[in-house]
């Protein structure tokens, strides 16, 4: 069913920073199906996610974007009724291999959620949560991690004087950047983001968008968004999902300027959704 | 809408006159409901007045200072002595034993149910725990006396048939479901997004439970402990049946003791005649008990309010 | 640049996962503890009581002969007590809840009522017994009648019902109110036609659980003097009565060992009644939960 | 009147025991309260009475002797059971309330002093020894302190609750009017747990009504008590009735309110009670008085009731 | 502050069914301010809503669209902390006049909400809820009302055989149409709709959009939407809200093709929101 386009068209229309060369693949998904109980939510997903690029996932509400991205770090299994088939390889390791501990996978693959979800602790404690859990105790290292991660999330200057205040005192946009910092603190290779700006105001949104652009130097990023403009602005590749299928997957500029599929075109021109 | 067979609008307008009747119900309803709400206040006033009036009669015969500082409680016969401390120590002894049982087990159950168990297990276990909470205390009392104590006597030589240990433990068992379900509720109300946040950094389930969920739910958990304490203090039948009726200022759980509630029941079932000092003494003890539990309840409310996390 | 030693993290991971699994088992054992105690208790009671449990036991009055002793008067008494307690406590409880959730403005008085109710929920049952003895039995001269017992019990379980009803009402989605108000319905119409029907499952569940507390309570009834020999059925609310837990208490206090077994049979009846009430409550809850 | 009329006639205002004398065709609830010791006898009587008179309604409360008198003088009951004679202040209260009454002895009880089955040293005890053992200022800790040669094992004391007639009677006889019971005794309102306490520990001692001993003969060893004529006597039907078992045998009473005898239901019950008290007392483990005593009592009842 | 444009520009660019003449005004709002506690949510709103037209309210999340539309039938007052100033006239009656019962206002002004909110009763009972509330008891009349309202909401054919089934068994789109039917049952003059399609799939959405077009013959409709394409498709006039202010209010075609205000333009071109 899935019309996943594995071979990419020539990226002629790229106005964003163009894909200079074919990059390495970090995630490779093959024939992936997922059910919630008896309802199938993903159908035969086929997709390669490139390293050090931003990959956007778009599609109307309920099409399976969140389900898909949560499959990548197996968070989707928190729903007890979930059943899956197919293959997801992360750095050429099968993520469902029982020998590959899910905790290890999640240590390598960070995630940022739709609504900022800081812990009800201080800013400092939020950032060091991951490293501490992983056994890093030394104060000096932790301090360094905090500064580095908060800088990485473009939040350091705003909060450096109140690291011990409760994270709930931050604004929504700051909280979201804190969650990004928390995720950076464990130095993942991949960052998954599920509509990270949908709960934010325009200014916070543009800050996060800038941040994503900076981060892609060091991280591979997959980002779900319902805002097509956003996908166009920040991503290198875009996948369009509809009713659990990948309708089209292509370089972002190609996809938006010259969609292959009628349904993609309908969606990006706002005919539905 | 003119093209219609029935003119609803007109009919509704016509009925509008009937609204006056409605307005009466409309006005009477809040008054009736408020009256219902006032009953609970009257109940409290009733309790306080009842206790207060009879307690005052008691203090017209027994000095208040002796009551609160006395170390002997012997309310019968000629040289009666009304020092409440032994009853309080008995009550506290039971409470401490109960909480030593109920807090770890209740909290562990809560963590299991909220963080580890599948929906199915939770659906089965919670009602079972509720049954445990719903067993009449009289049943527990005889269980403590005729099963638990003889069982302990096998291990603890010289354990008297009445002791603080086995009723204490059984009170604890009775409280487990309360702590478990209140704590579980507190933990379940920690939004999943927090668990997700923690799991997504590679935490284990245990780490999520102990480092994120329990701290976030701490106020609810502590409030459940305090309510458990309050329940243990007020528990009556288990201790009347199995703890004995010898008020003693002791911290030894293997001794027979008496609690405040146990004393009240003893006197009501016993022979004290209306108007005697003994009779009034149950109100003084009841007042003390009331104040204790009131403080506990206020404390638990304060905790849940003061430390409430708004996620 | 890397502050985190991936190797180190991976090495630690195994022990962390094992720790998590071990603790999981411990937590499970803790949960099982309660269930085991329950099982032991039930086993003891059933093994003792079953031989005495027959139709005769259910249909006879108390007797001084263990073989002849029955629980009819106590069952009838408990039913009478419920018949008085249920309507009073439900009306008062639901009324209070409606007042608090729908009408009360957030002011000192309302906060006081709220605080008062949660305090009442924590007042020991003996203290309610003292209240019942002093106010209903003595002051209002009701004697140790069904009505005195029923009123005492009603007040005892009132807070539980209020809280349950409040929760039931609160769990009705705002959009149901909006739908009703937007149609021009008045407040009372909305309460009667939208709120109450939607809240009834929750109210019933809470109500049944509260009543099952009342049916097992011993202390307050002992205090108002319900411990007695009654070999007839109550005829009206002024009759004297006995109830299941009191009858059980009475039997366990007899010199003859057989009576203790009879008591176990009585406990079985009580537990079955409680179980029945609980299952009805669970049924209602499961049937109606997650409707919105 | 007493329930021969067909169909159970429905209620009347029987609350607080205010009887409605004019409602002769209806059954009054017969209200009895008082001693827990007397309760089993009265309960047996009520059970039989109701079998004989299906419409009868007899309610027997257990408020203790003192609690019973309190209700009696408040006019809440018709009959009051007691395991001790009425006290002066109770007499006064009844006078003030204007309630006339008559006392009937309906049976005898022998307070039985018991020890554990395994206790092979205690062969008998005197009242003095009991006094030495049980009083508050006692220095008895072990059996050896009671009598030389007995083992040096710490004694465990179990006693009925201080708020019961049994306790009152024992203290009065063994400890004297002013006497105080030792404070390390385990007290329980429930005599069964005393039985359990003694069966459960070899060095325990306790006392309670004869019925509890009679029911648990196999598990307990009863101690012969030296009586006023110097003999050591065990409690038994014969020794209690004959008075040989003293000083720990005591009469059990029922107090009858005169005014209530005007009501047929109550009168019939009282009469039935006196007729059957002896038989019932033996049946539930107490001791009957001689037959003549009951005949006299019945005569007195009829006088009081103007029959 | 408010740049409410009371006088309309010539509706030249109308491609939708054009405003043939100036229609009567059914709602006139003047200097309306609203606070939640101390937070002002609406600032000096100035707007006339025409009769028998569809008026769309657009704007980014949190700009006060719902607050505004709920003010029109005073539903906003269900939030206890609400304070208001200014004037709202419905058919030239001041809706805040104590003599004008709020129940009467709401009987004339129906409302449909973002998420379908049927009562947990049968389909039939849902529709007759309003009429019954207003005292209509007669079975035959009620039956007639049910059929007429369900037809009006384009739902009759789908449900006529299962009127006694629980409304919760309907699909989301059907539920929403049921809510519209329930609203039609009391024959209001105005229908307020707060994002009525945002919880629906594309097909249900287009059904409701068609329905709105049909209904405007008989009703005046005010509709909140976050979907600009939807506003463009179905409305005659559009108001753009931002941070509680009406930035621009104009014929729909004018507003979308030729916005007066920079911010309107930014918004409709997807530069934020
Ligand atoms: N926990 C769950 N249990 C059952 N079904 C679910 C669950 N979560 C999602 N679904 C279903 O799976 C499908 C895909 O949902 P998903 O959340 O992935 O969509 P989405 O594209 O992220 O939508 P949105 O833009 O609204 O976030 C939907 O039909 C949804 O109803
Ligand atoms: N009940 C309330 N109490 C306090 N503030 C509120 C309340 N409801 C809304 N607000 C605030 O008022 C402002 C306007 O909210 P409103 O719901 O009207 O926005 P909206 O435009 O409908 O947004 P959305 O598109 O998300 O529905 C927001 O800042 C919101 O936070
Ligand atoms: Mg999603
Ligand atoms: Mg809104
Ligand atoms: O109830 P008593 O027999 O001990 O008075």
XYZ file of N, CA and C and ligand atoms in Angstrom, chain E residues 36 41 60-67 79 195, ligand 2:
67
model
N -10.904 37.656 32.768
C -10.963 36.480 33.649
C -10.175 36.851 34.887
N -9.184 39.430 28.613
C -9.179 38.505 27.485
C -9.743 39.155 26.226
N -5.233 33.161 16.193
C -4.433 32.090 16.778
C -5.002 31.634 18.125
N -4.539 30.508 18.574
C -5.013 29.932 19.824
C -4.853 30.921 20.978
N -5.886 31.017 21.783
C -5.791 31.874 22.961
C -6.094 33.327 22.700
N -6.516 33.666 21.461
C -6.718 35.074 21.147
C -8.061 35.575 21.639
N -8.913 34.688 22.116
C -10.183 35.138 22.667
C -11.384 34.801 21.807
N -11.218 33.957 20.808
C -12.334 33.614 19.927
C -13.481 32.971 20.712
N -13.121 31.946 21.504
C -14.171 31.268 22.257
C -14.801 32.204 23.260
N -13.955 32.965 23.909
C -14.461 33.903 24.895
C -15.475 34.850 24.255
N -17.992 30.909 33.944
C -16.720 31.039 34.666
C -16.927 32.120 35.720
N -15.596 26.311 16.765
C -14.780 25.291 16.109
C -15.532 23.966 15.969
N -11.936 29.893 32.350
C -10.904 30.710 32.145
N -10.271 31.261 33.192
C -9.214 32.075 33.012
N -8.710 32.397 31.819
C -9.297 31.876 30.716
C -10.411 31.000 30.826
N -10.784 30.611 29.597
C -9.930 31.240 28.752
N -9.037 31.996 29.412
C -7.972 32.807 28.846
O -8.530 33.759 27.993
C -7.779 33.879 26.802
C -8.661 33.610 25.596
O -9.085 32.255 25.641
P -10.069 31.619 24.576
O -10.449 30.267 25.043
O -11.156 32.565 24.304
O -9.126 31.489 23.314
P -9.440 30.857 21.896
O -9.133 31.896 20.915
O -10.769 30.244 21.882
O -8.317 29.748 21.817
P -8.417 28.290 21.188
O -8.190 28.427 19.738
O -7.285 27.585 21.841
O -9.738 27.717 21.556
C -6.655 32.907 26.908
O -5.508 33.623 27.324
C -7.063 31.971 27.979
O -5.960 31.551 28.707
